[in-house]
Amino acid sequence: METQCDANARRRFLASRMSFAMNTPPGQRVSKPEFIALMAMMFATIAFSIDAMLTALPAIAADIAPGGVEQAALIMTMFLVGMGLGTFITGPISDAIGRKPVVYIGLAIYALGAVLAWIAPTLELMLAARVLQGLGAAGPRVVSAAIIRDLYSGRGMASILSLTMMVFLLVPAAAPLVGSWIAGAFGWRAIFPSFVLFALIILVWFGTRMSETLPPENRRPMRLPLMVDAVRQMFAHPTVRLSIFVQTLMLMILFSILTMVQPIFEVTFDRAESFPLWFGAVALASGVSSLLNAAIVGRFGMRRLVTWALAAQVVISGVFVLWMIADMPGLFAFYIFWQWGVMFQGGLTVANLNAIAMEPMGHIAGMAASVIGAVSTVLGAALASPVGMLFDGTPMALVATVLTACILASVMMQYMRRAEKALMA
């Protein structure tokens, strides 16, 4: 009886949400392609803010980081710390006051952080400004996921997230090259005003084209007991809990690559000058796989695609580890193929895992987006931090990390399948 009541309540909620979507003023409704592009831009706030700095790390180290490139890399780490902190509160606030105000506030804080980093005279002040910038970036990042959940569900949501990720992943492909152009023409500090311009474009586009997707009657007051109950619901649900943990491992892989990719190209392969081009070409693999995922997820399902992608990566990374142990020739070619495979895997896993975790939590979409984003980002960054210290002049530490993470993720996906079968029974 309780299950039937829950199902009826969910149907009423979905009906009210669909009714609201249909009543959105025609002048402000966006087409599906424009909606995907806009959500991708909001997602890409994170990627652009990190990847555009990659090629500038040696110059930053020479100017204000006496500890070298490793110390300069804290500019990326502190941004992730700020984003993780902001992610914890952004969703609940958007559940309480609506989606649009949170995006506006987040973009304003993000732009302020970029300006302060631009003029910061010391590395310490710049790192503090990057924390503030990350705090603001959490707004558009979390709210974009909540907006997608407001309007879509199930495999349709997974398809939209995949298409969004496809456009979003074009930014990491181009950001290092754009950052190198800006730094080459105007100096590395000029990268920060480009972040302000990026935020302004999103602000105008989102403000003029998107309507509020969370009507007042569906809002959830921001009260501590309600927030605690929402978190309890999420981690009590085995599918949501396991999806978050697997997504954490996938983000750990991504952050580990971002931390080590520039030293690997410079130290291992002596290709620092061509690094932006190689990185951009490899990153495009994620866009291709996201497009493929959007096309086939309706047929094969989210869980199956994630499981297949992880299994393939276990095989590829395992072979690469043996290749390096045996000191076989063609290391650079295999590395490019391997990294391409890792990025391709990202397009088949991250969006699907996010959709799997969000699907049962439609009634608390903002809170769910916050918890999923915060836990996976903070834990992923924390797990990735020691990986950079393992760099020994070869890709071995990075490849072994990816192999281990994919094996653990595969085990969790199998456990998820069994837990869901038990619940259905």
XYZ file of C-alpha atoms in Angstrom:
425
model
C 0.000 0.000 0.000
C 2.843 2.359 0.865
C 4.524 1.635 -2.451
C 1.341 2.431 -4.334
C 0.952 5.702 -2.433
C 4.531 6.656 -3.239
C 3.929 5.888 -6.911
C 0.749 8.009 -6.947
C 2.548 10.902 -5.272
C 5.357 10.692 -7.809
C 2.900 10.684 -10.704
C 1.184 13.794 -9.305
C 4.546 15.501 -8.937
C 5.590 14.645 -12.490
C 2.238 15.806 -13.806
C 2.555 19.152 -12.057
C 6.081 19.548 -13.422
C 4.992 18.706 -16.954
C 2.100 21.149 -16.655
C 4.469 23.892 -15.597
C 6.800 23.157 -18.520
C 3.904 23.353 -20.952
C 2.806 26.722 -19.491
C 6.198 28.392 -19.819
C 5.808 31.712 -21.700
C 6.418 31.016 -25.413
C 8.747 34.004 -25.748
C 11.149 32.477 -23.251
C 11.020 28.819 -24.227
C 14.187 27.449 -25.780
C 14.461 24.731 -28.377
C 15.982 21.419 -27.361
C 19.312 22.086 -29.154
C 19.582 25.523 -27.541
C 18.679 24.076 -24.140
C 21.418 21.451 -24.485
C 23.962 24.067 -25.567
C 23.063 26.363 -22.661
C 23.246 23.604 -20.064
C 26.577 22.517 -21.565
C 27.931 26.054 -21.190
C 26.917 26.038 -17.535
C 28.590 22.646 -17.029
C 31.659 23.917 -18.884
C 32.286 26.689 -16.357
C 34.264 24.118 -14.377
C 36.234 22.671 -17.288
C 37.181 26.041 -18.775
C 38.308 27.386 -15.382
C 40.680 24.429 -14.932
C 41.869 23.430 -18.397
C 42.642 26.953 -19.617
C 45.296 27.150 -16.892
C 47.145 23.953 -17.830
C 49.593 25.440 -20.335
C 50.207 28.486 -18.108
C 51.501 26.486 -15.123
C 55.232 26.845 -16.014
C 54.847 30.621 -16.428
C 52.890 30.920 -13.182
C 55.558 28.898 -11.389
C 58.288 31.187 -12.751
C 56.469 34.367 -11.658
C 54.841 33.698 -8.287
C 55.324 30.034 -7.291
C 58.879 29.410 -6.047
C 57.926 25.797 -5.346
C 57.690 25.080 -9.067
C 54.929 23.671 -11.256
C 53.697 21.384 -8.471
C 52.959 24.431 -6.303
C 51.431 26.323 -9.220
C 49.072 23.378 -9.787
C 47.369 24.353 -6.516
C 45.563 26.945 -8.631
C 43.487 24.070 -10.012
C 43.208 22.195 -6.721
C 41.924 25.232 -4.787
C 39.320 25.877 -7.453
C 38.051 22.310 -6.959
C 38.011 22.816 -3.178
C 35.859 25.914 -3.541
C 33.567 24.181 -5.985
C 33.168 21.227 -3.640
C 32.247 23.492 -0.734
C 29.801 25.458 -2.848
C 28.203 22.325 -4.194
C 27.037 21.293 -0.707
C 24.781 24.353 -0.333
C 23.858 25.337 -3.882
C 21.266 22.615 -4.454
C 19.297 23.103 -1.225
C 19.183 26.851 -1.834
C 17.879 26.311 -5.364
C 15.235 23.910 -4.015
C 14.100 26.663 -1.644
C 14.193 29.843 -3.762
C 14.243 28.554 -7.345
C 16.882 27.806 -9.925
C 17.468 31.177 -11.598
C 18.467 33.290 -8.565
C 21.118 30.735 -7.586
C 22.643 30.849 -11.073
C 22.804 34.659 -10.950
C 24.449 34.677 -7.498
C 26.887 31.940 -8.469
C 28.009 33.696 -11.644
C 28.533 36.964 -9.736
C 30.742 35.231 -7.127
C 32.598 33.380 -9.898
C 33.357 36.631 -11.752
C 34.444 38.352 -8.537
C 36.852 35.507 -7.787
C 38.292 35.739 -11.305
C 38.892 39.484 -10.945
C 40.589 39.038 -7.557
C 42.804 36.269 -8.962
C 43.690 38.525 -11.906
C 45.084 41.263 -9.640
C 46.415 39.053 -6.818
C 50.093 39.944 -6.164
C 50.983 36.679 -4.416
C 50.234 33.005 -4.884
C 48.493 32.808 -1.497
C 46.011 35.549 -2.407
C 45.475 34.012 -5.818
C 44.679 30.639 -4.262
C 42.132 32.305 -1.956
C 40.552 33.973 -4.980
C 40.418 30.644 -6.795
C 38.552 29.108 -3.859
C 36.021 31.955 -4.175
C 35.823 31.422 -7.923
C 35.165 27.713 -7.428
C 32.513 28.513 -4.836
C 30.662 30.587 -7.422
C 31.126 28.038 -10.202
C 29.138 25.528 -8.148
C 25.991 27.568 -8.845
C 25.632 27.038 -12.604
C 27.148 23.550 -12.393
C 24.722 22.141 -9.815
C 21.649 24.041 -10.955
C 22.090 22.912 -14.560
C 21.812 19.274 -13.407
C 18.751 20.136 -11.306
C 17.103 21.919 -14.249
C 17.620 18.880 -16.469
C 16.063 16.707 -13.760
C 13.158 19.187 -13.451
C 12.287 18.660 -17.109
C 13.391 15.097 -17.926
C 13.568 11.662 -16.309
C 14.813 8.125 -16.965
C 16.646 7.323 -20.174
C 15.427 10.585 -21.670
C 17.330 12.406 -18.947
C 20.393 10.258 -19.636
C 20.180 11.140 -23.318
C 19.950 14.874 -22.570
C 22.860 14.634 -20.127
C 24.921 12.796 -22.732
C 24.281 15.434 -25.380
C 25.053 18.120 -22.816
C 28.282 16.353 -21.910
C 29.174 16.073 -25.594
C 29.053 19.860 -26.043
C 30.591 20.443 -22.615
C 33.574 18.208 -23.417
C 34.457 20.319 -26.423
C 35.596 22.942 -23.894
C 38.409 20.799 -22.391
C 39.467 20.024 -25.946
C 39.863 23.704 -26.806
C 40.592 25.322 -23.413
C 44.352 24.556 -23.174
C 44.879 25.901 -26.693
C 42.807 29.024 -25.978
C 44.694 29.506 -22.717
C 48.035 29.234 -24.505
C 46.933 31.797 -27.117
C 45.803 34.274 -24.459
C 48.933 33.774 -22.362
C 51.167 34.080 -25.421
C 49.550 37.319 -26.561
C 48.817 39.097 -23.273
C 50.491 37.113 -20.485
C 49.082 34.373 -18.285
C 47.142 36.779 -16.057
C 44.956 37.692 -19.018
C 43.323 34.253 -18.766
C 41.323 35.454 -15.754
C 39.418 38.206 -17.624
C 38.389 35.528 -20.126
C 36.615 33.770 -17.225
C 34.684 36.979 -16.526
C 33.661 37.189 -20.181
C 32.571 33.542 -20.105
C 30.395 34.204 -17.048
C 28.858 37.273 -18.677
C 27.881 35.297 -21.784
C 26.151 32.648 -19.661
C 24.422 35.311 -17.555
C 22.899 37.094 -20.534
C 21.981 33.886 -22.367
C 20.448 32.143 -19.360
C 18.721 35.258 -18.054
C 17.013 36.141 -21.323
C 16.165 32.682 -22.676
C 15.383 30.368 -19.744
C 12.293 30.412 -17.569
C 12.214 29.191 -13.974
C 11.778 25.408 -13.984
C 10.847 24.941 -10.316
C 7.382 26.400 -9.566
C 6.732 27.746 -6.037
C 4.417 24.865 -5.113
C 7.237 22.349 -5.660
C 9.870 24.199 -3.650
C 11.317 22.722 -0.474
C 12.051 25.020 2.485
C 15.696 25.168 3.451
C 15.432 23.639 6.908
C 18.095 21.507 8.526
C 15.787 18.574 9.366
C 14.550 18.465 5.760
C 18.113 18.602 4.433
C 19.235 15.825 6.769
C 16.230 13.751 5.729
C 17.046 14.297 2.046
C 20.639 13.131 2.545
C 19.395 10.143 4.519
C 17.043 9.228 1.670
C 19.867 9.376 -0.847
C 22.377 7.239 1.021
C 19.715 4.784 2.151
C 18.915 4.065 -1.498
C 21.453 1.477 -2.757
C 21.281 2.613 -6.389
C 21.936 6.259 -5.507
C 24.658 5.396 -3.014
C 26.560 3.112 -5.362
C 26.162 5.497 -8.314
C 27.768 8.263 -6.263
C 30.696 6.037 -5.303
C 31.291 4.904 -8.901
C 31.032 8.495 -10.117
C 33.614 9.441 -7.473
C 36.046 6.947 -8.977
C 35.402 8.300 -12.477
C 36.121 11.859 -11.326
C 39.234 10.660 -9.519
C 40.429 9.342 -12.872
C 39.678 12.661 -14.574
C 41.395 14.744 -11.885
C 44.411 12.423 -11.879
C 44.799 12.886 -15.630
C 44.489 16.675 -15.325
C 47.172 16.665 -12.615
C 49.690 14.481 -14.470
C 49.020 15.001 -18.174
C 51.187 18.108 -18.604
C 54.252 16.632 -16.790
C 53.901 13.405 -18.773
C 53.948 15.255 -22.098
C 56.821 17.505 -20.980
C 59.054 15.127 -19.004
C 58.272 11.675 -20.390
C 57.771 12.498 -24.061
C 59.411 15.954 -24.457
C 56.319 17.327 -26.231
C 55.457 20.363 -24.081
C 54.966 22.662 -27.097
C 52.506 20.366 -28.861
C 50.705 19.399 -25.631
C 47.598 21.623 -26.213
C 47.026 20.055 -29.635
C 47.420 16.492 -28.389
C 45.230 17.148 -25.350
C 42.536 18.735 -27.478
C 42.538 15.855 -29.949
C 42.292 13.270 -27.184
C 39.566 15.190 -25.328
C 37.390 15.079 -28.429
C 36.987 11.350 -27.755
C 34.690 12.220 -24.866
C 32.487 14.263 -27.158
C 32.260 11.390 -29.629
C 31.379 8.884 -26.905
C 28.788 11.226 -25.394
C 27.102 11.510 -28.785
C 27.196 7.741 -29.130
C 25.790 7.345 -25.624
C 22.878 9.656 -26.377
C 22.068 7.591 -29.456
C 22.200 4.133 -27.862
C 21.313 4.619 -24.187
C 17.612 4.192 -24.932
C 18.314 0.792 -26.441
C 20.891 -0.678 -24.070
C 20.255 1.192 -20.831
C 22.479 3.259 -18.566
C 23.785 0.484 -16.336
C 24.787 -1.798 -19.168
C 26.748 0.924 -20.973
C 28.608 1.887 -17.806
C 29.473 -1.762 -17.137
C 30.714 -2.331 -20.699
C 32.837 0.833 -20.677
C 34.475 -0.091 -17.373
C 35.221 -3.637 -18.524
C 36.856 -2.368 -21.719
C 39.016 0.064 -19.750
C 40.147 -2.666 -17.350
C 41.412 -4.661 -20.337
C 43.117 -1.709 -22.051
C 44.781 -0.401 -18.871
C 45.851 -3.900 -17.851
C 47.535 -4.454 -21.213
C 49.210 -1.036 -21.008
C 50.665 -1.836 -17.560
C 52.127 -5.090 -18.919
C 53.400 -3.190 -21.992
C 55.376 -0.791 -19.778
C 56.673 -3.569 -17.517
C 57.973 -5.402 -20.590
C 59.501 -2.132 -21.888
C 57.907 -2.570 -25.295
C 58.462 0.059 -28.039
C 55.834 2.590 -29.107
C 55.133 3.954 -25.623
C 53.888 7.357 -26.824
C 51.499 5.860 -29.378
C 50.077 3.463 -26.783
C 49.763 6.310 -24.270
C 47.752 8.412 -26.721
C 45.518 5.435 -27.511
C 45.091 4.697 -23.793
C 44.245 8.292 -22.876
C 41.823 8.454 -25.788
C 40.167 5.315 -24.397
C 39.924 6.826 -20.907
C 38.266 9.968 -22.260
C 35.954 7.860 -24.420
C 34.996 5.884 -21.337
C 34.176 9.156 -19.537
C 31.527 9.975 -22.122
C 29.876 6.592 -21.555
C 29.919 6.686 -17.762
C 29.654 10.103 -16.097
C 26.341 11.230 -17.601
C 24.775 7.795 -17.133
C 25.912 7.547 -13.517
C 24.542 11.014 -12.805
C 21.212 10.049 -14.370
C 21.086 6.773 -12.417
C 21.657 8.628 -9.143
C 19.227 11.475 -9.927
C 16.363 9.323 -11.214
C 14.916 8.213 -7.841
C 15.413 11.702 -6.337
C 13.205 13.866 -8.564
C 11.319 15.266 -5.539
C 14.596 16.725 -4.164
C 16.448 17.332 -7.431
C 18.400 20.363 -6.222
C 19.524 18.704 -3.010
C 20.352 15.510 -4.887
C 22.437 17.401 -7.458
C 24.318 19.102 -4.612
C 25.059 15.921 -2.692
C 26.025 13.957 -5.801
C 28.255 16.748 -7.089
C 29.813 17.585 -3.729
C 30.587 14.052 -2.590
C 31.887 12.840 -5.953
C 33.932 16.000 -6.593
C 35.476 16.386 -3.140
C 36.255 12.693 -2.709
C 37.437 12.418 -6.323
C 39.829 15.353 -5.885
C 41.039 14.013 -2.528
C 41.742 10.574 -3.971
C 43.507 12.098 -6.991
C 45.775 14.401 -4.973
C 48.351 11.740 -3.954
C 48.552 10.393 -7.507
C 50.545 13.400 -8.712
C 53.232 12.728 -6.097
C 53.727 9.230 -7.537
C 54.978 10.562 -10.888
C 58.300 8.853 -11.646
C 58.882 10.098 -15.170
C 56.600 7.465 -16.741
C 52.810 7.072 -17.080
C 52.875 3.934 -14.880
C 51.386 5.512 -11.725
C 48.567 7.123 -13.685
C 47.701 3.989 -15.669
C 47.811 1.798 -12.550
C 45.495 4.256 -10.783
C 42.979 4.121 -13.623
C 43.164 0.312 -13.712
C 42.516 0.027 -9.974
C 39.655 2.544 -10.050
C 37.936 0.774 -12.946
C 38.201 -2.624 -11.254
C 36.614 -1.216 -8.081
C 33.906 0.560 -10.112
C 33.119 -2.658 -11.984
C 32.647 -4.516 -8.714
C 30.314 -1.790 -7.466
C 28.226 -1.913 -10.648
C 27.773 -5.662 -10.196
C 26.750 -5.112 -6.599
C 24.274 -2.447 -7.754
C 22.683 -4.906 -10.160
C 22.263 -7.481 -7.402
C 20.903 -4.913 -4.932
C 18.302 -3.723 -7.449
C 17.221 -7.287 -8.159
C 16.820 -7.859 -4.425
C 14.703 -4.722 -4.076
C 12.485 -5.751 -6.974
C 12.056 -9.202 -5.453
